[in-house]
Short mmCIF file of C-alpha atoms in Angstrom, two decimals:
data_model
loop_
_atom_site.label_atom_id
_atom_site.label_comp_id
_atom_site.label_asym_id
_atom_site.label_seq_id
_atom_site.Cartn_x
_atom_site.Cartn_y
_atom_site.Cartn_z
CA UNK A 1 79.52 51.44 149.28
CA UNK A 2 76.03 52.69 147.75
CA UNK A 3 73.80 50.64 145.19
CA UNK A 4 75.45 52.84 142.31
CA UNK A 5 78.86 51.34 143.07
CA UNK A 6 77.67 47.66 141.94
CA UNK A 7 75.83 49.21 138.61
CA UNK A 8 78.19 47.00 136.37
CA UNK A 9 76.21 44.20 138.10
CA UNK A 10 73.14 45.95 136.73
CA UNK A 11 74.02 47.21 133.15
CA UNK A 12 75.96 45.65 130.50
CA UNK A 13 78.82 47.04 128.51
CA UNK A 14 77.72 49.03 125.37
CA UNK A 15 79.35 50.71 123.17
CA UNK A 16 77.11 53.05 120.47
CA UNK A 17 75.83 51.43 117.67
CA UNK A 18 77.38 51.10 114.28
CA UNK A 19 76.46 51.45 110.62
CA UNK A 20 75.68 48.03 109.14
CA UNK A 21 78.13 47.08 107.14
CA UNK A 22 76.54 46.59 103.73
CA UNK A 23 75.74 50.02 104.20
CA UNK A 24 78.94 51.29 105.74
CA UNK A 25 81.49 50.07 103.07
CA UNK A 26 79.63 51.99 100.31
CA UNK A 27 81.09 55.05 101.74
CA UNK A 28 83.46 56.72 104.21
CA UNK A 29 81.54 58.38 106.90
CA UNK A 30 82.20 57.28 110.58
CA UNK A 31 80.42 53.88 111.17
CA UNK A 32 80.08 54.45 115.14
CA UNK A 33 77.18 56.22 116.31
CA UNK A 34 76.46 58.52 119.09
CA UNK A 35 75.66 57.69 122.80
CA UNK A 36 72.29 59.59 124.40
CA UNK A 37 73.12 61.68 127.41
CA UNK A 38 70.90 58.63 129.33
CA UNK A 39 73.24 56.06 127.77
CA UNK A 40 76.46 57.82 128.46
CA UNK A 41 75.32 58.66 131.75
CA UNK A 42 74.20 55.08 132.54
CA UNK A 43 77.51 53.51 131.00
CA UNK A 44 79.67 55.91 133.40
CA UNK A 45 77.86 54.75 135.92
CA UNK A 46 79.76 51.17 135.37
CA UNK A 47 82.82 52.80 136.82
CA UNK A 48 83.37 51.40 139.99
CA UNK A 49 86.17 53.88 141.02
CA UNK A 50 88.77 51.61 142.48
CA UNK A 51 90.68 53.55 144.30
CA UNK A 52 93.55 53.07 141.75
CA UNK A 53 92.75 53.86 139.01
CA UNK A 54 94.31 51.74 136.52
CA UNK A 55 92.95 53.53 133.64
CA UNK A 56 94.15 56.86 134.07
CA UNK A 57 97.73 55.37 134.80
CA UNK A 58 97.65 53.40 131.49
CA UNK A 59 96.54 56.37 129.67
CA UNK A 60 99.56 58.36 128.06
CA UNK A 61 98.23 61.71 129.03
CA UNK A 62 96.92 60.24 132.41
CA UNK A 63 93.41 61.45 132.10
CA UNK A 64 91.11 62.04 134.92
CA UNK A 65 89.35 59.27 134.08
CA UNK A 66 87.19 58.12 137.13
CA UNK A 67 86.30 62.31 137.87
CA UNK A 68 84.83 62.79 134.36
CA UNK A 69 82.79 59.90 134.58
CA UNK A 70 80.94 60.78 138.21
CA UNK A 71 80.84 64.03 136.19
CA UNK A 72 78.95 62.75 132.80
CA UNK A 73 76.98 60.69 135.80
CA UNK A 74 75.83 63.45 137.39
CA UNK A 75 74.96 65.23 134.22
CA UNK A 76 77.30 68.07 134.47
CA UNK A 77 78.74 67.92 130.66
CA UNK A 78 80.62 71.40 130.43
CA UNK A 79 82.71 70.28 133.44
CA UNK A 80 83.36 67.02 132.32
CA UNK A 81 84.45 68.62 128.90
CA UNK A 82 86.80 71.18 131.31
CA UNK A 83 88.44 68.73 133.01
CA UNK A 84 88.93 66.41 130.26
CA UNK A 85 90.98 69.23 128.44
CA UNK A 86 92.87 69.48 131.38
CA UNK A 87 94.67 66.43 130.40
CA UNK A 88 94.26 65.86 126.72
CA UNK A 89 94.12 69.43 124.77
CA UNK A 90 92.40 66.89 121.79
CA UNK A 91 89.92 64.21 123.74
CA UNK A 92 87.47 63.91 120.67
CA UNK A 93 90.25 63.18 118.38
CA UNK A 94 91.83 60.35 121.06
CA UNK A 95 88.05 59.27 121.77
CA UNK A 96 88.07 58.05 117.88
CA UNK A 97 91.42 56.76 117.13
CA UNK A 98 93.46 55.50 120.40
CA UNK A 99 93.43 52.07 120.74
CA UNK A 100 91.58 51.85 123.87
CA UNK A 101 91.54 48.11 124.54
CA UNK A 102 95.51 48.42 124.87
CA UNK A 103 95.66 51.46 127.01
CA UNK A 104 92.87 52.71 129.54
CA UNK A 105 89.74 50.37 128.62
CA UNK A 106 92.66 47.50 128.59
CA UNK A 107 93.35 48.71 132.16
CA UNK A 108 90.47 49.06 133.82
CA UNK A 109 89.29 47.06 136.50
CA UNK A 110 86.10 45.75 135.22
CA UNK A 111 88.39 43.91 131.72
CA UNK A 112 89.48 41.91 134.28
CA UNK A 113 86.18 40.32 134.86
CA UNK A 114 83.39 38.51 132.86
CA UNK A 115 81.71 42.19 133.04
CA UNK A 116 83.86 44.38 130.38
CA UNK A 117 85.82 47.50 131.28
CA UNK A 118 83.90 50.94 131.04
CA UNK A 119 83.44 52.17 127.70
CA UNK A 120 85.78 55.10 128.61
CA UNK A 121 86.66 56.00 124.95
CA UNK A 122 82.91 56.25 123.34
CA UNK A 123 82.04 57.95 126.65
CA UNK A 124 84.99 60.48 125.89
CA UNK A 125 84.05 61.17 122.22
CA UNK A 126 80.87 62.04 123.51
CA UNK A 127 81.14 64.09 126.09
CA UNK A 128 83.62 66.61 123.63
CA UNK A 129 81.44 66.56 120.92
CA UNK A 130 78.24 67.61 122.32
CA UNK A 131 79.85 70.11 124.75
CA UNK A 132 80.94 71.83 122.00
CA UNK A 133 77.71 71.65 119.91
CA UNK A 134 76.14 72.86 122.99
CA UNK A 135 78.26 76.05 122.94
CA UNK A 136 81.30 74.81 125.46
CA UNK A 137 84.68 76.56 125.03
CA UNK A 138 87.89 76.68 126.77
CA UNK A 139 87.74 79.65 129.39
CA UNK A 140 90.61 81.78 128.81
CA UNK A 141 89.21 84.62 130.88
CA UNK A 142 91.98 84.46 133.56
CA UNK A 143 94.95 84.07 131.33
CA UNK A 144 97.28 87.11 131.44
CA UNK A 145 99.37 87.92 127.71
CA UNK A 146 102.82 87.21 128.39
CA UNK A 147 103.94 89.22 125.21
CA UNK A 148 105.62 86.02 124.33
CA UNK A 149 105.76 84.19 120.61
CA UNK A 150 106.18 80.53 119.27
CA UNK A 151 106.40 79.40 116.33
CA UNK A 152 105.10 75.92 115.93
CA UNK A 153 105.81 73.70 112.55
CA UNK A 154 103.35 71.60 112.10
CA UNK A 155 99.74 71.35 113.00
CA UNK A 156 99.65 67.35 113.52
CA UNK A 157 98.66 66.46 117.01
CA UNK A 158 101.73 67.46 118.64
CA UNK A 159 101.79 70.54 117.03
CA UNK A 160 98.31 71.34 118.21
CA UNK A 161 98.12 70.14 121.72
CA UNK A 162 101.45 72.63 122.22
CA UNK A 163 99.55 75.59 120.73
CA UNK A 164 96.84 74.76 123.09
CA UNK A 165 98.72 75.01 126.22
CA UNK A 166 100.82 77.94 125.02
CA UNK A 167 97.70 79.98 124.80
CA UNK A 168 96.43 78.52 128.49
CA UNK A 169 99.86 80.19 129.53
CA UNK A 170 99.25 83.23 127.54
CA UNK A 171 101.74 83.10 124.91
CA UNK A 172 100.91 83.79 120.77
CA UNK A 173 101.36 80.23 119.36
CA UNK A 174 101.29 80.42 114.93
CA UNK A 175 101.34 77.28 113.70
CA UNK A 176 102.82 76.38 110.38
CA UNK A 177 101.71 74.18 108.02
CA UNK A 178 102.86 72.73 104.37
CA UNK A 179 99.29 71.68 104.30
CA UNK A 180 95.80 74.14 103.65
CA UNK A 181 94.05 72.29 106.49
CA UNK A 182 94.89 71.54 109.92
CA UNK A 183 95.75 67.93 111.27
CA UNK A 184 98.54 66.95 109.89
CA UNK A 185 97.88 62.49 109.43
CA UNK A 186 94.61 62.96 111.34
CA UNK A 187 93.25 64.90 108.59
CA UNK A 188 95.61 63.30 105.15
CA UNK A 189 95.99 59.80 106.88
CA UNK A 190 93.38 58.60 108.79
CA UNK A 191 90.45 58.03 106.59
CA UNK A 192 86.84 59.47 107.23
CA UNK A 193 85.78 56.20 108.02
CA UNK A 194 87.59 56.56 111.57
CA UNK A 195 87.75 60.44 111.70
CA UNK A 196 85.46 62.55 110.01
CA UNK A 197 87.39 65.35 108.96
CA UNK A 198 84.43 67.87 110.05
CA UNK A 199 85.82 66.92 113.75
CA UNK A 200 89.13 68.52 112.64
CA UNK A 201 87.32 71.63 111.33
CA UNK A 202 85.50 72.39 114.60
CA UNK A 203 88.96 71.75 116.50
CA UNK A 204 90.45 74.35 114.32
CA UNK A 205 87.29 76.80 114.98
CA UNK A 206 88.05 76.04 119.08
CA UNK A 207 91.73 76.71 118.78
CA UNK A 208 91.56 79.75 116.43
CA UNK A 209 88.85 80.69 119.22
CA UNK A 210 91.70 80.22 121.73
CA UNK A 211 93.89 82.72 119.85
CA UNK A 212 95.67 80.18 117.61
CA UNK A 213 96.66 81.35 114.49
CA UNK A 214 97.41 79.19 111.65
CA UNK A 215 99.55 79.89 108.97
CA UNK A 216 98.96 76.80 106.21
CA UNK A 217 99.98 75.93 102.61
CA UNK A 218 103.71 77.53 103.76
CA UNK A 219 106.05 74.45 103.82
CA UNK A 220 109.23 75.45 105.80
CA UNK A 221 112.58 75.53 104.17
CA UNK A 222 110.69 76.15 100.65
CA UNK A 223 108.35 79.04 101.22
CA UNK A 224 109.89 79.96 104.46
CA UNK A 225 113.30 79.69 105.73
CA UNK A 226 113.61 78.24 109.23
CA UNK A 227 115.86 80.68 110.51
CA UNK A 228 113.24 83.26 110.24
CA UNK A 229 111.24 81.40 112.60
CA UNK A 230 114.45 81.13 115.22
CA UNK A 231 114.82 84.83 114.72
CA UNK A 232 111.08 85.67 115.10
CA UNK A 233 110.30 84.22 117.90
CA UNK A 234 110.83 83.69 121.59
CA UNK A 235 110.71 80.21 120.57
CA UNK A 236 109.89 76.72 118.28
CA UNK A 237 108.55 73.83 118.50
CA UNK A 238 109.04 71.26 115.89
CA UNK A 239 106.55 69.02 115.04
CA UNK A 240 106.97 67.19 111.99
CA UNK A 241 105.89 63.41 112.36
CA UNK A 242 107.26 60.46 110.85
CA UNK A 243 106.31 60.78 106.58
CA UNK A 244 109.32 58.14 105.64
CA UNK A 245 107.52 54.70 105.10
CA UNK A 246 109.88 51.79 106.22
CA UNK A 247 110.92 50.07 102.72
CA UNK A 248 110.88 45.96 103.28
CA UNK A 249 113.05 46.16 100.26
CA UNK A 250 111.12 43.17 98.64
CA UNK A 251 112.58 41.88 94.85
CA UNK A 252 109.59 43.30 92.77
CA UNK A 253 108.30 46.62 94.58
CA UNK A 254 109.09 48.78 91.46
CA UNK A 255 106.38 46.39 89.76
CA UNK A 256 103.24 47.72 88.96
CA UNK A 257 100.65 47.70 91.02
CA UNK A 258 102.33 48.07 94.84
CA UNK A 259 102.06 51.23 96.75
CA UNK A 260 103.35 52.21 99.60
CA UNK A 261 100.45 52.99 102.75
CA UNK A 262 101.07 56.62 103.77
CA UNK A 263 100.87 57.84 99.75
CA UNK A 264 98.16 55.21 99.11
CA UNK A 265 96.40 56.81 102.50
CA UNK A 266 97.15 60.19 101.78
CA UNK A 267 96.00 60.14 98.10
CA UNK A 268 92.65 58.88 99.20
CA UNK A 269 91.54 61.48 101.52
CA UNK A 270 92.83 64.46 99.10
CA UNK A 271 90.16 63.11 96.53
CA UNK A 272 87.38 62.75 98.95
CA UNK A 273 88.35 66.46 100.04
CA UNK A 274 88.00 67.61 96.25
CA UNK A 275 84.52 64.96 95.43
CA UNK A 276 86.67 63.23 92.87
CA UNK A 277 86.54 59.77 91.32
CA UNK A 278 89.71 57.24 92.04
CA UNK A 279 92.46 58.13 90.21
CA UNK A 280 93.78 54.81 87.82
CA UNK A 281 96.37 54.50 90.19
CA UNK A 282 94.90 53.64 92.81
CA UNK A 283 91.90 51.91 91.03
CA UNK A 284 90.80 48.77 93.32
CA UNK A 285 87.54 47.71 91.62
CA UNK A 286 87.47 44.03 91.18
CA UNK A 287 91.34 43.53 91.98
CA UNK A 288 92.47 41.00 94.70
CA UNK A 289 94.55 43.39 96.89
CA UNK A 290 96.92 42.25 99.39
CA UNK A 291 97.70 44.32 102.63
CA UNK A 292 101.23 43.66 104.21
CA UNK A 293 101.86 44.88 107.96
CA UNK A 294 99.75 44.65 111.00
CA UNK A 295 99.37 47.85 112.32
CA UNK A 296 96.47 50.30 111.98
CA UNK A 297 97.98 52.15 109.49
CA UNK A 298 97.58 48.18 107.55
CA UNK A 299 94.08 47.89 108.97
CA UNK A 300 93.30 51.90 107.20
CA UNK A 301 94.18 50.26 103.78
CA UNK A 302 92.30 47.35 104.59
CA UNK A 303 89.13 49.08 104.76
CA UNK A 304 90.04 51.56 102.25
CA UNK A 305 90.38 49.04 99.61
CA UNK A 306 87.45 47.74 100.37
CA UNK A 307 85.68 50.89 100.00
CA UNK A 308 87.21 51.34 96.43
CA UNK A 309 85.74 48.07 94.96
CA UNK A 310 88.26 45.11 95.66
CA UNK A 311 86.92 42.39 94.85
CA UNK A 312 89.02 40.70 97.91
CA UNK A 313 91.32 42.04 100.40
CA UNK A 314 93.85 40.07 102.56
CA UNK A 315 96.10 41.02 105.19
CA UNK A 316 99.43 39.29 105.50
CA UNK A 317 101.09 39.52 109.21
CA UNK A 318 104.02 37.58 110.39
CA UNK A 319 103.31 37.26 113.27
CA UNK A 320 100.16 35.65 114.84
CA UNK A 321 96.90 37.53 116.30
CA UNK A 322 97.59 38.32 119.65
CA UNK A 323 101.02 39.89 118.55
CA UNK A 324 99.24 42.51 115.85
CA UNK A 325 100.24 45.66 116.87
CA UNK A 326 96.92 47.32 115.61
CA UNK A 327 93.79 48.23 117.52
CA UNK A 328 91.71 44.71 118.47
CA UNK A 329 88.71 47.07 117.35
CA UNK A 330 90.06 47.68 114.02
CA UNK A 331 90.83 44.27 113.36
CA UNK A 332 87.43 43.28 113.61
CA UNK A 333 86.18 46.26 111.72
CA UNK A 334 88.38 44.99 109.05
CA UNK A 335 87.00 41.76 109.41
CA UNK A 336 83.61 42.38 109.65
CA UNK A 337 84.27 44.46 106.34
CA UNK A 338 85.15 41.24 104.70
CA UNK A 339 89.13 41.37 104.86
CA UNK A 340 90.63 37.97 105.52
CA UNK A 341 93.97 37.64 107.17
CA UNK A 342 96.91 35.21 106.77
CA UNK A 343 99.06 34.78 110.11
CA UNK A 344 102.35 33.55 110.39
CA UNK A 345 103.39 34.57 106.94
CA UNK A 346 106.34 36.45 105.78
CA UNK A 347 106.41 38.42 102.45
CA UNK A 348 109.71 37.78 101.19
CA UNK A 349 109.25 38.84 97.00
CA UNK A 350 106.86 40.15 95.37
CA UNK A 351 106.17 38.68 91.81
CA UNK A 352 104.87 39.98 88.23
CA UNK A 353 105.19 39.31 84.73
CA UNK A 354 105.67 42.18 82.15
CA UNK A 355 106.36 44.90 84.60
CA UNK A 356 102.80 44.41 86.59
CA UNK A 357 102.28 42.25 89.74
CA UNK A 358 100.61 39.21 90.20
CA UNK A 359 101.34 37.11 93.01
CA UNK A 360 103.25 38.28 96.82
CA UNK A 361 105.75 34.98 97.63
CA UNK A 362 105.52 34.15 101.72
CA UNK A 363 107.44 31.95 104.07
CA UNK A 364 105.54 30.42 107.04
CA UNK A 365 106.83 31.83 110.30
CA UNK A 366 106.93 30.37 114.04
CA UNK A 367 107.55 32.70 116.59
CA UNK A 368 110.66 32.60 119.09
CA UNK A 369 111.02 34.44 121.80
CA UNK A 370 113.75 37.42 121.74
CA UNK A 371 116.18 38.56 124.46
CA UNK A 372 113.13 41.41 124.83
CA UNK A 373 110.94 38.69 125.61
CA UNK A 374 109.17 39.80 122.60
CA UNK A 375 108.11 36.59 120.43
CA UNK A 376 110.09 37.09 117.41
CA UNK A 377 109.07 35.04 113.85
CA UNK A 378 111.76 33.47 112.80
CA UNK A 379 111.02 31.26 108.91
CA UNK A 380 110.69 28.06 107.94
CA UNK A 381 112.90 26.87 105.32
CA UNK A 382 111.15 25.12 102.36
CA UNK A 383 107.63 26.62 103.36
CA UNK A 384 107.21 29.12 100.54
CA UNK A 385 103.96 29.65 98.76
CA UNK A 386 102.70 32.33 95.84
CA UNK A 387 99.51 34.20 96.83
CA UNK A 388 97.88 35.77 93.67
CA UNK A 389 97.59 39.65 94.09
CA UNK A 390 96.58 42.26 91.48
CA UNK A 391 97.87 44.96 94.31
CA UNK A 392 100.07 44.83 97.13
CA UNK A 393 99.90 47.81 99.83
CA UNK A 394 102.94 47.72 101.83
CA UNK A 395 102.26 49.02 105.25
CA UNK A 396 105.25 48.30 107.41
CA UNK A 397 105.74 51.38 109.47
CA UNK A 398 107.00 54.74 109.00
CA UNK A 399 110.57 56.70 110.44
CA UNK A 400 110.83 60.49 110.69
CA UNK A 401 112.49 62.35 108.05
CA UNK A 402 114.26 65.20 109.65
CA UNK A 403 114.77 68.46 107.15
CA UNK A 404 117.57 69.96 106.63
CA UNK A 405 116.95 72.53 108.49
CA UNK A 406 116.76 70.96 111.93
CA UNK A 407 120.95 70.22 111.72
CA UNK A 408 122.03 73.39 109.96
CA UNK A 409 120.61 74.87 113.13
CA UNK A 410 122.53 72.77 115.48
CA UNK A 411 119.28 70.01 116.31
CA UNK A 412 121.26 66.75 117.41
CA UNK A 413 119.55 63.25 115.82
CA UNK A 414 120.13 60.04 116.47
CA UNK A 415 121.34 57.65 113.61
CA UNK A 416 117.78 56.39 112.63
CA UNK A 417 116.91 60.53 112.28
CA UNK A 418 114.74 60.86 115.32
CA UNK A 419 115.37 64.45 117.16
CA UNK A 420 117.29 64.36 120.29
CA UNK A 421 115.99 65.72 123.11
CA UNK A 422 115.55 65.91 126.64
CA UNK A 423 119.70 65.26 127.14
CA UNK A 424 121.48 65.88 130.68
CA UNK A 425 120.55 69.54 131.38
CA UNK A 426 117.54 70.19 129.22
CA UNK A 427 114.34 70.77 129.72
CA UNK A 428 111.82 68.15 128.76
CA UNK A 429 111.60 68.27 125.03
CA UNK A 430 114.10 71.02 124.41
CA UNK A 431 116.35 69.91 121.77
CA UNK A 432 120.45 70.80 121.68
CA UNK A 433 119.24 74.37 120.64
CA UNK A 434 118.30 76.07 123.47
CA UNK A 435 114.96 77.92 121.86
CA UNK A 436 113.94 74.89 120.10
CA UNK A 437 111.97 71.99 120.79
CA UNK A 438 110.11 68.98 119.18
CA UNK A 439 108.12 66.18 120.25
CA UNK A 440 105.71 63.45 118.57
CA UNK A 441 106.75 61.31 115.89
CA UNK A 442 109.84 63.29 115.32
CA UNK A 443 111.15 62.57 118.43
CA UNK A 444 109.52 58.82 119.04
CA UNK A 445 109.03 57.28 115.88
CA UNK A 446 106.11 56.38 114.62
CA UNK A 447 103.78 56.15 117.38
CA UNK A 448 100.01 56.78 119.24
CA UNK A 449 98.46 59.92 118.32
CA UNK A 450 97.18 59.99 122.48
CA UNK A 451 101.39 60.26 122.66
CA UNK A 452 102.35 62.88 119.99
CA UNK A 453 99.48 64.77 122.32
CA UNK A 454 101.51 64.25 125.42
CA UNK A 455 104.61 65.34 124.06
CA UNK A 456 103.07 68.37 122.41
CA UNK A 457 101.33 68.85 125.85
CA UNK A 458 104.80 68.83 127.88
CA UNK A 459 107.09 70.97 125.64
CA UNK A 460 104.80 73.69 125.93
CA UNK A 461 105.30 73.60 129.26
CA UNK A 462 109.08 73.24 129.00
CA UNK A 463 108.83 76.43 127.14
CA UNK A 464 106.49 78.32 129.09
CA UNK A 465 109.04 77.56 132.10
CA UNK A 466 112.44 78.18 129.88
CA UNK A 467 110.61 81.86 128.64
CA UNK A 468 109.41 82.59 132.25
CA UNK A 469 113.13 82.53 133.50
CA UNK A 470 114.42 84.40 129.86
CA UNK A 471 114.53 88.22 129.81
CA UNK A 472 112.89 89.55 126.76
CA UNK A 473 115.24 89.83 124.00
CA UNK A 474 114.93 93.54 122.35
CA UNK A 475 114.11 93.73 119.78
CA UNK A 476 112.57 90.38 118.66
CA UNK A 477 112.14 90.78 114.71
CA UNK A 478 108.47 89.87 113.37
CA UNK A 479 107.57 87.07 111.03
CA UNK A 480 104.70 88.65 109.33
#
């Protein structure tokens, strides 16, 4: 072993700086800075590559961890940046928003240590960004035009990370969109705060460079019918996320003042796009706003509330810390921000007087463990307790909401209306219609962007296969 294997002996974890917070919740730009190329060179030297890398098996898409960093280490960015799309057709989007203490940072050798894993994901987020400031691009020199056209519906993260590996196999990819931007929940959902939607502009610059053409504002089954698409192309893919929010069906949620997350979420960022002031709706100055659900979707409205004025913000979760489902990061972004949580609580009504809220009624929880081995809260009779709230953001989740379309075509779901596919002779991520496949949210439920990424990632290869061994059908109408 050389010297520059024991570096983590040497230098400490960092992660880039970010914005104070007095300063960061008066707006919504991205509160992490930027590494140097000295400090992301010098934190990649922390890898110790182990030999097994942990990391890259705990990753979804199975990056080449270890190999980028000796490449960022050695100062060869536009490789790095290469071989990091090899895996993940969207690294600077996964750099920001996976949860990286659960997956490869979670995994890596060094967590398991008084030393701190490698800052993989702020090294990642680097390396994309400023390879592509510095003029990196994919290299599509050697890819031969198949003649070959999908159709893709929906330009969230599965829908892009297909059309980027249809055009590495040299088939047209248009991507449809009910939206006028790209980005599906990464641009409507996830607020500035966490992605800067300028990130999703310069994706759509590199794909469009690719070949990728996007069709958006044309909402499928409204301004388009479906079978058009089937008839149009050599193929679909279907990636249409999970919109349905999960309804707790608390007494009280037609009161005033509750909202429901994803339209809560979604609201936001459209009036940030257009430079307008909060609508009355969702007016949060000097209102005690309670937060239920403790996901990151719950941590988003945390932080968003705070950023509209509230004069407090808590976070209700039935279960305790270590069980949140969210991001450990985001958790103590929302602290830091000033959010307090309440553990081991159940909502179980919510309660107003003359149509408008005023108080969320909970029921102390202890947690049991479940035939999953999952710890389970179960409640504890006689515990209930009012907590005053002027708003209550319900944030327990979200289910896909198949359209119509999907079964008039002969696209199996399962009862809870997730697409089937993958069944006993398909291809992965071909659905019960031979030409059509889905993956992402659709498909898994609400879920990791890094995984709506691998699934868009693997049905374009299931295509790309089923089209190589499919004669060309003559003639194969055009969707103009």
């Amino acid at each position: 072993m050389s010297a520059k294997d024991f570096r983590f002996l040497e230098v400490s974890r960092q992660t880039p700086r970010t914005v104070p917070v007095p300063v960061r919740v008066l707006g919504y730009s991205e509160i992490s800075g930027d590494f140097a190329a000295s400090e992301a060179a010098t934190q990649s030297e922390r890898c110790i590559d182990c030999g097994n890398p942990y990391c890259e098996h705990a990753c979804p898409v199975h990056n080449y961890i270890p190999n980028w960093l000796k490449l960022v280490q050695d100062g060869r960015l536009f490789e790095a940046a290469t071989l990091m799309h090899e895996t993940n057709p969207l690294p600077e989007i996964c750099g920001r928003v996976c949860p990286q203490d659960r997956l490869c940072e979670g995994a890596c050798t060094l967590e398991q240590t008084a030393f701190g894993a490698v800052t993989i994901g702020s090294v990642e987020k680097w390396v994309t960004d400023e390879a592509i400031r510095q003029g990196w691009r994919p290299d599509l020199s050697l890819v031969r035009e198949s003649g070959r056209r999908v159709a893709i519906v929906g330009a969230g993260p599965a829908g892009l990370s297909c059309a980027d590996r249809l055009r590495r196999a040299g088939i047209a990819a248009d991507v449809y969109d009910r939206y006028h931007e790209i980005g599906g929940l990464l641009t409507f959902g996830i607020p500035p705060f966490k992605l800067d939607k300028a990130v999703m502009r310069t994706r759509r610059e590199v794909l469009e460079g690719m070949g990728v053409r996007f069709r958006l504002g044309i909402e499928i089954g409204r301004d388009l019918d479906f079978a058009e698409l089937v008839d149009g192309y050599d193929a679909v893919f279907v990636g249409t996320g999970a919109y349905t929010y999960v309804d707790g069906r608390l007494d009280g949620r037609d009161l005033n003042g509750v909202h429901d997350a994803l339209p809560f979420l979604i609201a936001n960022v459209h009036r940030l796009l257009r430079d307008e002031v909060p609508s009355a709706t969702y007016d949060m100055r000097g209102k005690h706003v309670v937060v239920l659900g403790g996901g990151d979707t719950g941590m988003d409205c945390n932080r968003t509330a705070i950023r509209l004025g509230a004069a407090s913000v808590t976070c209700v979760y039935r279960r305790d810390e270590a069980n949140m489902p969210g991001s450990r990061r985001e958790v103590g972004y929302s602290r830091e921000e000033g959010v307090q949580f309440l553990f081991h609580k159940q909502p179980v009504a919510l309660l107003g007087e003359d149509g408008r809220l005023n108080a969320v009624r909970v029921v102390d929880t202890e947690l049991v463990a479940g035939a999953d081995g999952r710890m389970r809260p179960q409640n504890i009779p006689g515990s209930e307790s009012d907590l005053p709230a002027d708003v209550v953001i319900q944030a327990f989740g979200f289910q896909p909401s198949p359209p119509d379309w999907c079964q008039v075509h002969g696209v199996a779901l399962d009862p809870s209306g997730k697409i089937l596919v993958g069944g006993a002779g398909q291809l992965p991520f071909q659905t019960s219609h031979p030409r059509i496949f889905a993956g992402g949210d659709n498909v898994r439920g609400a879920d990791l962007v890094v995984r709506a990424v691998h699934d868009g990632r693997e049905a374009a290869g299931s295509i790309a296969r089923m089209l190589a061994d499919t004669p060309v059908a003559q003639p194969v109408a055009a969707v103009a």
